[in-house]
Structure formats: structure tokens, C-alpha cells
Amino acid sequence: MKKSDLVDLVAQRQSLPRPQVEATIDCLLDALAEGLAKGERVDFRGFGAFAVRESAARSGRNPRTGETIQIAARRTPTFKVGKELRDRVNGERPAAQ
Amino acid sequence: MTKADIVETVYEKVGGFSKKEAAEIVETVFDTVKETLEKGEKIKISGFGNFVVRDKNARAGRNPQTGQEITISARRVLTFKPSQVLKNALNS
């Protein structure tokens, strides 16, 4: 499923114009990415949490040439799936609320 | 940052609906994503990342506290692979 399919489904379900739903999903993704860029953790209960992992600079080696290179410090987005979604994906019924 | 903050941002920036409606749309987005993944279908959001459901075989594991060997059952897990665009956004 692509983003445009998701937009279609949500527009249909909520009986809303497609452009409005698309703008909403884009805004949601932008807000999420901005939060992560600020180093914040973004938590969606029942779905999962996005966070940023910082890795320090380290020296690596080009496996082809054997040359030693410096790998810069970087930040990587990570996602940890929430319990409800983890169970549902695994074919378990969601826990009673 | 939580879903409530995202709803607030959507309400302010997109406009054209009440805060309650904004919350409903965001909720429907997550419900739809969850239902799709539950069916085992992957979701690809360009510029953000891919959510993929993967099948894991059973494997032998060990309780690190007791040292006891156990079998970890076969299961389906959800993985997220961030897009290059998102990775770059965090390192600019």
C-alpha cells in the first residue's frame, strides 16, 4: 500500500474530500519528521514510537580497498512497535481495553 | 510528542475542520495502517519509510537470567525501514 492508497481509504471512510485527507497525512508526516529532527521521541499509543538513535563517529574500513576511513557521527530514526500492533500483526487478538 | 500534539498541528496547519474532526482523521489514518499491516500487507510511504511484516521461523533461545534453553516460537513481526530522505533530514 502506498500513501495515495492510504489517502483514498481514509477519504472514503471519513467521507471527506481527498485533497483535505492528503494534506492531513502530509502534515502528520511532516510534524513527525520535525519532531524527530529536534531529537524528540514521538509516541503513538497502540501503534508504536519513533525515536532517534545517535551513533558516535567511528573509524571504518573500505572492505574492497582496505583503506581506513572516518565514519561521521550520525542520527538514525528508529521505530519500536507498540504492544497492540505487535500482537495484531502476530495474529493475536487485541487485548481488551 | 504524542498523537495529541500531532492532532493540534494538523488542526492549525491544514484547517477546514474542527479539532474533533482532525482527531478523527488522524485516528482513522492509524486504524487503516494497523488493519493493513495486520493483513500482512506492507505500507510504503515515499519520503518517510516502509513498514513491512516479516515472518520469523522458530529458533532456539536462552533465558539470559537462568541460562535455561527455550524455543522462541515462529512469529510475524513488524519492521520499519526509514527512507533516505528521512535519514538525511535528521542529519542536515
XYZ file of C-alpha atoms in Angstrom:
189
model
C 0.000 0.000 0.000
C 1.291 3.409 -0.961
C 0.485 6.775 0.538
C -2.038 7.515 -2.228
C -3.910 4.275 -1.412
C -3.973 5.264 2.235
C -5.357 8.698 1.305
C -8.102 7.042 -0.772
C -9.145 4.692 2.024
C -9.227 7.363 4.707
C -11.126 9.803 2.452
C -13.681 7.100 1.715
C -14.103 6.097 5.350
C -14.441 9.626 6.670
C -16.460 10.876 3.656
C -14.018 13.728 3.205
C -12.550 15.309 0.081
C -9.347 13.593 -0.964
C -7.173 16.755 -1.051
C -8.013 17.515 2.568
C -7.081 14.000 3.673
C -3.889 14.148 1.662
C -2.951 17.496 3.249
C -3.647 15.992 6.676
C -1.458 12.936 6.110
C 1.345 15.075 4.681
C 1.104 17.410 7.660
C 1.148 14.438 10.049
C 4.288 13.025 8.441
C 5.978 16.448 8.385
C 5.194 17.023 12.067
C 6.554 13.586 12.917
C 9.752 14.173 10.948
C 10.195 17.619 12.503
C 9.800 16.182 15.982
C 12.461 13.582 15.205
C 14.746 16.243 13.714
C 14.558 18.050 17.057
C 15.620 14.795 18.678
C 12.209 14.180 20.216
C 10.558 10.826 20.701
C 7.138 10.609 19.031
C 4.752 8.197 20.681
C 1.524 6.831 19.212
C -0.271 4.655 21.737
C -1.278 1.298 20.319
C 0.837 1.842 17.219
C 4.414 2.408 18.272
C 7.050 5.016 18.992
C 9.519 6.756 16.739
C 12.800 7.858 18.257
C 16.247 8.976 17.218
C 19.329 6.917 17.886
C 22.635 8.741 17.978
C 25.740 6.913 16.916
C 29.183 8.296 17.571
C 31.854 8.817 14.944
C 33.992 5.747 14.425
C 36.657 4.580 12.079
C 35.735 2.012 9.496
C 37.437 0.310 6.651
C 36.545 0.070 2.994
C 36.277 -3.707 2.616
C 37.325 -3.513 -1.027
C 40.439 -1.390 -0.736
C 41.321 -1.945 2.933
C 41.559 1.795 3.294
C 40.724 3.184 6.751
C 38.067 5.881 6.693
C 36.371 8.004 9.307
C 32.611 7.401 9.649
C 30.927 10.579 10.882
C 28.589 10.693 13.893
C 25.009 10.345 12.739
C 21.426 10.199 13.859
C 19.167 7.370 12.739
C 15.379 7.177 13.062
C 14.138 4.055 14.819
C 10.676 2.608 15.305
C 9.588 0.387 18.147
C 6.256 -1.298 17.530
C 3.617 -0.895 20.258
C 2.088 -3.854 22.030
C -1.337 -3.685 20.403
C 0.023 -3.582 16.863
C 2.717 -6.161 17.628
C 0.072 -8.604 18.824
C -2.278 -7.883 15.932
C 0.447 -8.381 13.330
C 1.264 -11.678 15.002
C -2.352 -12.801 14.638
C -3.305 -12.354 18.270
C -6.493 -10.614 19.208
C -6.004 -7.161 20.716
C -6.149 -7.119 24.493
C -9.450 -5.968 25.960
C -9.451 -2.248 26.725
C 5.497 14.341 21.418
C 2.279 12.323 21.226
C -0.730 11.887 18.979
C -2.426 14.856 20.692
C 0.416 17.165 19.599
C 0.166 15.889 16.030
C -3.607 16.470 16.026
C -3.006 20.028 17.259
C -0.503 20.675 14.439
C -2.846 19.217 11.812
C -5.730 21.315 13.149
C -3.669 24.522 12.970
C -1.907 23.930 9.666
C -4.429 22.139 7.458
C -7.596 23.839 8.641
C -11.088 23.393 7.235
C -12.248 21.176 10.102
C -12.749 21.212 13.846
C -10.217 19.841 16.305
C -12.506 16.873 16.916
C -12.591 16.131 13.188
C -8.812 16.472 12.976
C -8.515 13.900 15.766
C -10.898 11.572 13.923
C -8.950 11.758 10.677
C -5.638 11.064 12.414
C -7.279 8.182 14.271
C -8.632 6.756 11.011
C -5.174 7.015 9.434
C -3.662 4.911 12.214
C -6.569 2.455 12.227
C -6.230 1.955 8.468
C -2.467 1.473 8.711
C -2.891 -1.035 11.542
C -5.554 -3.027 9.674
C -3.407 -3.154 6.549
C -0.348 -4.384 8.437
C -2.488 -6.876 10.333
C -3.361 -8.429 6.954
C 0.362 -8.796 6.305
C 0.415 -6.133 3.609
C 3.320 -3.701 3.576
C 2.996 0.066 3.610
C 5.363 2.248 1.645
C 5.321 5.946 2.401
C 7.672 7.625 -0.015
C 9.924 10.173 1.624
C 9.293 8.607 5.023
C 9.855 4.867 5.092
C 8.431 1.376 4.665
C 6.576 -0.777 7.173
C 6.991 -4.446 6.351
C 5.576 -7.518 8.087
C 8.126 -10.323 8.220
C 7.735 -13.989 9.049
C 10.241 -15.328 11.548
C 10.973 -19.022 11.931
C 11.092 -20.669 15.336
C 14.582 -20.648 16.799
C 16.391 -21.749 19.930
C 16.979 -19.096 22.526
C 18.157 -18.914 26.074
C 16.833 -17.133 29.104
C 19.782 -14.873 29.915
C 18.858 -14.802 33.580
C 18.571 -18.524 34.222
C 20.574 -19.915 31.313
C 17.667 -22.204 30.516
C 17.217 -23.095 26.845
C 13.865 -22.300 25.323
C 12.343 -22.365 21.864
C 11.269 -18.998 20.529
C 8.120 -19.714 18.540
C 7.609 -18.741 14.905
C 6.046 -15.305 14.678
C 5.298 -12.348 12.493
C 6.981 -9.085 13.299
C 6.716 -5.570 12.008
C 9.833 -3.809 10.779
C 10.321 -0.191 9.797
C 12.957 0.883 7.323
C 13.386 4.652 7.197
C 13.781 6.237 3.773
C 16.984 8.003 2.780
C 15.037 11.274 2.776
C 14.101 10.880 6.448
C 17.622 9.813 7.390
C 19.061 12.861 5.653
C 16.528 15.132 7.363
C 17.912 14.057 10.735
C 21.497 14.740 9.732
C 21.231 18.083 7.973
